[in-house]
Short mmCIF file of C-alpha atoms and ligand atoms in Angstrom, two decimals:
data_model
loop_
_atom_site.label_atom_id
_atom_site.label_comp_id
_atom_site.label_asym_id
_atom_site.label_seq_id
_atom_site.Cartn_x
_atom_site.Cartn_y
_atom_site.Cartn_z
CA MET A 14 142.89 91.11 79.38
CA ASN A 15 140.53 92.68 81.90
CA SER A 16 138.48 94.78 79.82
CA SER A 17 135.79 96.11 82.66
CA LYS A 18 137.20 99.13 83.49
CA GLY A 19 138.79 99.93 80.52
CA ILE A 20 141.76 99.72 77.89
CA ALA A 21 144.26 101.81 77.97
CA TYR A 22 147.47 102.14 75.42
CA CYS A 23 150.69 103.28 76.73
CA GLN A 24 154.23 103.18 76.30
CA GLY A 25 153.28 101.47 72.75
CA GLN A 26 150.95 98.68 74.08
CA TYR A 27 148.17 98.22 74.56
CA MET A 28 146.59 96.93 78.40
CA PRO A 29 143.84 96.95 81.44
CA VAL A 30 143.92 100.51 81.94
CA ASP A 31 144.57 100.10 85.73
CA GLU A 32 148.09 98.99 84.80
CA ALA A 33 148.68 102.03 82.69
CA VAL A 34 151.49 104.45 84.32
CA ILE A 35 153.56 107.29 83.95
CA PRO A 36 157.14 106.51 85.05
CA ILE A 37 157.68 109.11 87.87
CA LEU A 38 160.79 111.11 85.91
CA ASP A 39 158.08 111.63 83.32
CA PRO A 40 157.69 115.70 83.85
CA ALA A 41 153.55 114.45 83.00
CA PHE A 42 154.29 113.43 86.82
CA THR A 43 156.60 115.87 88.00
CA LYS A 44 155.30 119.55 86.84
CA SER A 45 151.82 118.37 85.41
CA ASP A 46 153.57 118.53 82.23
CA VAL A 47 150.98 117.14 79.69
CA VAL A 48 148.09 118.21 77.70
CA PHE A 49 144.34 116.06 77.27
CA ASP A 50 141.40 116.12 75.54
CA ALA A 51 138.13 113.59 76.41
CA ILE A 52 135.92 112.27 72.98
CA SER A 53 132.90 110.32 73.77
CA ALA A 54 132.00 107.07 71.89
CA TRP A 55 128.49 105.88 71.76
CA ASP A 56 127.76 103.38 70.32
CA GLY A 57 130.28 102.21 67.95
CA ALA A 58 130.79 105.90 66.74
CA PHE A 59 132.98 109.09 68.25
CA PHE A 60 131.41 112.39 68.54
CA LYS A 61 132.47 115.64 67.10
CA LEU A 62 136.06 113.71 66.78
CA ASP A 63 137.84 116.14 64.42
CA ASP A 64 137.09 119.07 66.49
CA HIS A 65 138.36 117.37 70.08
CA MET A 66 141.72 116.40 67.50
CA ALA A 67 141.70 120.20 66.41
CA ARG A 68 141.58 121.64 70.10
CA PHE A 69 144.68 118.46 71.16
CA GLN A 70 146.71 119.49 68.70
CA ARG A 71 146.39 123.39 69.75
CA SER A 72 146.96 122.21 73.10
CA CYS A 73 149.97 120.39 72.07
CA GLU A 74 151.26 122.97 69.91
CA TYR A 75 151.18 125.68 72.95
CA ILE A 76 153.09 123.61 75.56
CA ARG A 77 155.51 122.32 72.59
CA VAL A 78 154.94 118.77 72.22
CA LYS A 79 154.71 116.90 69.35
CA PRO A 80 152.58 113.58 69.70
CA PRO A 81 155.12 110.51 68.55
CA HIS A 82 151.85 109.75 66.13
CA SER A 83 150.44 111.31 63.12
CA ASP A 84 146.78 112.10 63.51
CA GLU A 85 145.45 108.82 61.65
CA GLU A 86 147.38 107.10 63.86
CA MET A 87 146.23 108.17 66.69
CA ARG A 88 142.71 108.12 65.55
CA THR A 89 143.35 103.86 64.94
CA ILE A 90 144.65 103.71 68.58
CA MET A 91 142.01 105.35 70.50
CA ALA A 92 138.84 103.59 68.08
CA GLU A 93 141.29 100.30 69.07
CA CYS A 94 140.60 101.25 72.86
CA VAL A 95 137.37 101.53 72.56
CA ARG A 96 137.00 98.31 70.81
CA ARG A 97 139.11 96.07 72.87
CA SER A 98 137.52 97.69 76.02
CA GLY A 99 133.70 96.38 74.80
CA MET A 100 131.92 99.47 75.35
CA ASP A 101 128.98 100.59 73.83
CA HIS A 102 129.58 103.95 75.61
CA ALA A 103 132.37 105.07 76.57
CA VAL A 104 134.96 108.36 77.18
CA VAL A 105 138.20 108.46 75.09
CA PHE A 106 141.61 109.66 76.69
CA ILE A 107 144.51 111.36 74.46
CA LEU A 108 147.85 112.41 76.84
CA CYS A 109 151.27 114.23 74.72
CA THR A 110 153.21 113.67 78.00
CA ARG A 111 156.32 116.00 77.81
CA GLY A 112 158.23 112.57 78.15
CA ARG A 113 161.37 111.20 79.61
CA PHE A 114 164.78 112.73 78.96
CA ALA A 115 167.35 111.09 76.57
CA GLY A 116 169.61 109.05 79.08
CA GLY A 117 166.98 108.29 82.02
CA VAL A 118 168.13 111.38 83.76
CA ALA A 119 165.53 113.40 85.92
CA PHE A 120 166.31 116.69 85.17
CA GLY A 121 166.89 118.57 82.03
CA HIS A 122 165.10 121.56 79.50
CA PRO A 123 161.91 120.44 78.54
CA LYS A 124 163.31 120.58 74.78
CA ASP A 125 165.12 117.72 75.14
CA ALA A 126 162.26 115.35 75.96
CA GLU A 127 160.92 112.65 73.97
CA ASN A 128 157.14 113.34 74.22
CA GLY A 129 154.85 110.08 74.96
CA PHE A 130 150.88 109.66 73.55
CA ILE A 131 148.96 108.01 75.60
CA ALA A 132 145.35 107.55 75.14
CA TYR A 133 142.79 105.53 77.07
CA SER A 134 138.68 104.06 77.03
CA VAL A 135 136.36 104.19 80.13
CA PRO A 136 132.99 104.09 80.90
CA TYR A 137 130.92 107.10 79.56
CA TYR A 138 130.80 109.15 82.80
CA TRP A 139 128.25 112.21 83.68
CA ILE A 140 129.65 114.81 85.77
CA VAL A 141 127.75 115.67 87.99
CA PRO A 142 125.58 112.50 90.03
CA LYS A 143 123.69 110.64 87.32
CA GLU A 144 120.61 110.65 88.74
CA ARG A 145 120.77 114.73 88.81
CA ILE A 146 120.31 114.83 84.89
CA GLY A 147 116.69 114.64 85.29
CA THR A 148 116.13 116.71 88.78
CA GLY A 149 119.20 118.90 88.02
CA ALA A 150 122.26 119.89 89.71
CA HIS A 151 123.33 121.15 92.61
CA ILE A 152 126.31 124.28 91.91
CA TRP A 153 128.45 126.30 94.84
CA ILE A 154 130.52 129.29 93.76
CA ALA A 155 133.88 128.61 95.44
CA ASP A 156 135.29 130.96 97.20
CA THR A 157 138.31 129.50 95.54
CA ARG A 158 139.48 131.64 91.82
CA ARG A 159 140.18 130.38 88.49
CA ALA A 160 144.08 130.39 88.13
CA PRO A 161 144.04 133.07 85.15
CA ASP A 162 144.49 132.84 81.07
CA VAL A 163 147.26 134.86 81.39
CA ALA A 164 148.76 132.97 83.90
CA ILE A 165 147.75 129.12 82.83
CA ASN A 166 146.26 129.08 79.04
CA GLN A 167 142.93 128.06 79.78
CA ARG A 168 142.23 127.00 75.88
CA VAL A 169 144.71 124.58 76.81
CA LYS A 170 143.25 121.06 78.01
CA ASN A 171 145.48 120.75 80.89
CA PHE A 172 145.81 119.07 84.65
CA ASN A 173 147.60 122.17 86.14
CA ARG A 174 144.40 121.84 88.50
CA MET A 175 144.72 122.67 91.75
CA ASP A 176 142.29 125.20 91.84
CA LEU A 177 139.84 123.09 90.01
CA THR A 178 140.37 120.52 92.73
CA ARG A 179 140.23 122.52 95.58
CA ALA A 180 137.50 124.18 94.25
CA GLN A 181 135.69 120.33 94.44
CA PHE A 182 136.17 119.83 98.37
CA GLU A 183 134.11 123.42 98.84
CA ALA A 184 131.11 121.92 97.06
CA SER A 185 131.62 118.51 98.35
CA ASP A 186 131.98 120.16 102.04
CA ALA A 187 128.29 122.01 101.52
CA GLY A 188 127.05 119.23 100.14
CA ALA A 189 126.74 120.22 96.94
CA ASP A 190 127.42 118.13 93.13
CA ALA A 191 129.74 120.63 91.74
CA PRO A 192 132.19 123.50 91.90
CA VAL A 193 131.87 126.76 89.90
CA LEU A 194 134.74 128.81 89.87
CA LEU A 195 134.15 132.70 89.75
CA SER A 196 137.62 134.91 88.15
CA THR A 197 140.38 136.31 89.92
CA ASP A 198 138.51 139.34 88.78
CA GLY A 199 135.00 138.21 90.06
CA PHE A 200 133.62 136.94 86.62
CA VAL A 201 132.44 133.35 86.17
CA THR A 202 134.15 130.87 84.91
CA GLU A 203 133.52 127.00 84.62
CA GLY A 204 133.91 124.21 86.57
CA PRO A 205 135.29 121.11 86.85
CA GLY A 206 135.27 118.96 83.53
CA PHE A 207 132.00 121.97 82.67
CA ASN A 208 131.29 125.59 80.95
CA VAL A 209 128.69 127.33 82.65
CA TRP A 210 125.68 128.89 80.68
CA ILE A 211 122.46 131.26 81.74
CA ILE A 212 119.31 132.16 79.92
CA ARG A 213 118.58 135.43 80.80
CA ASP A 214 116.19 137.37 78.84
CA GLY A 215 115.52 135.16 76.71
CA LYS A 216 119.51 134.92 75.77
CA VAL A 217 121.36 132.66 76.25
CA LEU A 218 124.94 133.38 77.68
CA THR A 219 128.51 131.43 78.39
CA PRO A 220 131.49 133.65 80.11
CA GLY A 221 133.88 133.76 77.58
CA GLU A 222 137.69 134.41 79.54
CA ASN A 223 139.88 131.35 81.85
CA LEU A 224 137.99 129.07 80.40
CA LEU A 225 138.46 125.70 78.40
CA GLU A 226 136.41 125.99 75.55
CA GLY A 227 134.18 123.28 75.32
CA ILE A 228 133.45 121.64 72.50
CA THR A 229 130.01 120.62 74.01
CA ARG A 230 129.89 124.47 74.66
CA GLN A 231 130.43 124.75 70.78
CA CYS A 232 127.77 122.55 70.46
CA VAL A 233 125.43 124.35 72.35
CA PHE A 234 125.78 127.07 70.43
CA GLU A 235 125.48 125.13 67.10
CA LEU A 236 121.78 124.30 68.88
CA CYS A 237 121.09 127.85 69.89
CA ALA A 238 121.13 128.84 65.60
CA GLU A 239 119.12 125.89 65.04
CA ALA A 240 116.74 126.44 67.89
CA GLY A 241 116.23 131.22 66.67
CA LEU A 242 117.80 131.00 70.04
CA GLN A 243 120.43 134.43 70.67
CA ALA A 244 123.59 133.11 72.11
CA GLU A 245 126.50 135.37 73.57
CA ALA A 246 129.55 135.04 75.46
CA VAL A 247 129.69 137.49 77.66
CA ASN A 248 131.49 138.44 80.73
CA MET A 249 128.77 137.34 84.12
CA THR A 250 129.12 138.29 87.83
CA GLU A 251 128.24 136.48 90.39
CA ALA A 252 124.69 137.97 91.13
CA ASP A 253 124.30 137.29 87.03
CA LEU A 254 124.55 133.46 87.91
CA ARG A 255 122.24 133.31 91.28
CA ASP A 256 119.42 135.93 89.54
CA ALA A 257 119.00 133.99 86.15
CA GLY A 258 115.89 132.28 85.34
CA GLU A 259 117.53 129.61 84.00
CA VAL A 260 121.12 127.97 84.35
CA PHE A 261 122.75 125.20 83.15
CA ILE A 262 125.97 123.66 82.45
CA SER A 263 127.42 121.64 79.35
CA SER A 264 129.82 118.81 79.21
CA THR A 265 130.90 115.58 77.11
CA GLY A 266 130.07 114.22 80.53
CA GLY A 267 126.37 114.24 79.99
CA GLY A 268 125.49 117.35 77.06
CA VAL A 269 123.54 119.67 78.33
CA ILE A 270 122.47 119.80 81.99
CA ALA A 271 120.42 121.93 83.85
CA VAL A 272 121.16 123.57 87.37
CA THR A 273 118.64 123.50 89.99
CA VAL A 274 120.48 125.35 92.98
CA ILE A 275 123.30 127.65 93.27
CA ASN A 276 125.06 127.63 97.23
CA ASP A 277 121.83 126.89 99.09
CA LYS A 278 119.10 128.89 96.80
CA PRO A 279 116.70 127.40 94.50
CA VAL A 280 117.17 128.66 90.42
CA GLY A 281 114.00 130.12 89.23
CA ASN A 282 111.02 127.74 90.33
CA GLY A 283 113.51 125.03 91.07
CA ALA A 284 112.74 122.90 88.12
CA PRO A 285 115.05 122.35 84.72
CA GLY A 286 113.88 125.23 82.64
CA LEU A 287 112.65 124.67 79.60
CA THR A 288 114.72 125.99 77.15
CA THR A 289 117.42 124.42 79.00
CA GLY A 290 115.18 120.85 78.26
CA LYS A 291 114.55 121.30 74.54
CA LEU A 292 118.63 122.05 74.32
CA GLY A 293 119.41 118.82 75.89
CA ASP A 294 116.75 116.66 74.19
CA MET A 295 117.83 118.32 70.52
CA TYR A 296 121.61 117.53 71.80
CA TRP A 297 120.42 113.76 72.52
CA LYS A 298 118.22 113.52 69.69
CA LYS A 299 121.31 114.92 67.04
CA ARG A 300 123.25 112.61 68.55
CA SER A 301 121.10 109.66 67.89
CA GLU A 302 120.65 110.92 64.69
CA GLY A 303 124.63 110.21 63.74
CA TRP A 304 125.35 114.41 64.34
CA ASP A 305 129.08 114.39 63.46
CA ALA A 306 129.75 111.28 64.03
CA THR A 307 132.75 109.19 62.71
CA ALA A 308 132.34 105.60 62.95
CA LEU A 309 134.71 103.41 64.45
CA ASP A 310 135.01 101.19 61.80
CA ASP A 311 135.93 104.00 60.25
CA LEU A 312 138.94 103.89 62.05
CA LEU A 313 140.03 100.76 62.72
CA GLU A 314 142.79 98.30 60.49
CA PRO A 315 140.77 97.22 57.71
CA GLU A 316 141.31 93.43 58.95
CA ILE A 317 140.53 94.08 62.83
CA ALA A 318 136.92 96.03 61.61
CA GLN A 319 135.98 93.43 59.47
CA ALA A 320 137.13 90.68 62.60
CA ALA A 321 134.63 93.22 65.17
CA GLY A 322 132.20 92.80 62.75
CA ASP A 323 131.95 88.93 62.60
N1 PLP B 406 135.74 123.18 81.29
C1 PLP B 406 136.64 122.36 82.13
C2 PLP B 406 137.87 122.27 82.40
C3 PLP B 406 136.39 120.75 81.51
O1 PLP B 406 137.81 119.43 81.57
C4 PLP B 406 136.44 120.98 80.41
C5 PLP B 406 135.70 119.53 79.77
O2 PLP B 406 136.62 117.99 80.48
C6 PLP B 406 135.29 121.21 79.94
C7 PLP B 406 135.12 122.82 80.26
C8 PLP B 406 134.07 120.61 78.92
O3 PLP B 406 134.91 120.85 77.71
P1 PLP B 406 133.95 119.70 77.15
O4 PLP B 406 132.63 120.02 76.23
O5 PLP B 406 135.14 119.88 75.69
O6 PLP B 406 133.59 118.25 77.54
#
């Protein structure tokens, strides 16, 4: 099995990730009727697995799907995807799809569908080009607005992403790495795959509405508490973002990443900020020390874990 691009568990079987498909009659495809989560697996352990699983279950409950596996079975499948892909640094995606209607028909009420579970492990990714990790990312404040929570609850990790995708084109057309979207009432929300932070008057601030509450965002709150920094969720305007002394983004794909250019202007003096650097260093140091790590071997079936260790 070619595992170089990753391994999926789909329709009850393990397979190379580029062979895994969703049937076109699954509303996951036709209606984006699916929720997901993305968890990093680094040097043989998942990071913050319990938090990701809890968020996934909340997402499932919100759209009223039920994975056809227990929590424990899903964890084993996820670990098995990483093991079979042979990757030291991976991200595992888990999806609960609405699934096919009984009898294989094309239409029906969502309550009558048979929900599906898909997992796949792919190489670890950085939410902005990796070379920007040291120098800082260039973000673009998009004209496209983030769909509001009252329409699509962004705390639910969803694939309804027309807004984020359109904004990505706006950013790339402008030569930026990634967009940040404002809400319909003009406040900063988030970008595709990341939360946004500013540092103002010594306080570490992030928006609180119309966004996914990232697990890395939660990590930043933990790191700030440890470092004695005051951190808060607040409404912030485009001007707050542009005028901040430091700006950074947080994501499973890269941890804490400095932002050094917003639209056409440098942030502060144009170099990654000192507090941002400190939080980023703390994030990776604590991860290397086993911060909220769950060993893959503890999740694999005992005989598989033993064989993998041989
Ligand atoms: N916001 C959106 C829209 C996302 O898709 C993601 C992650 O993929 C994030 C924020 C960051 O969340 P996390 O820190 O859990 O990766």
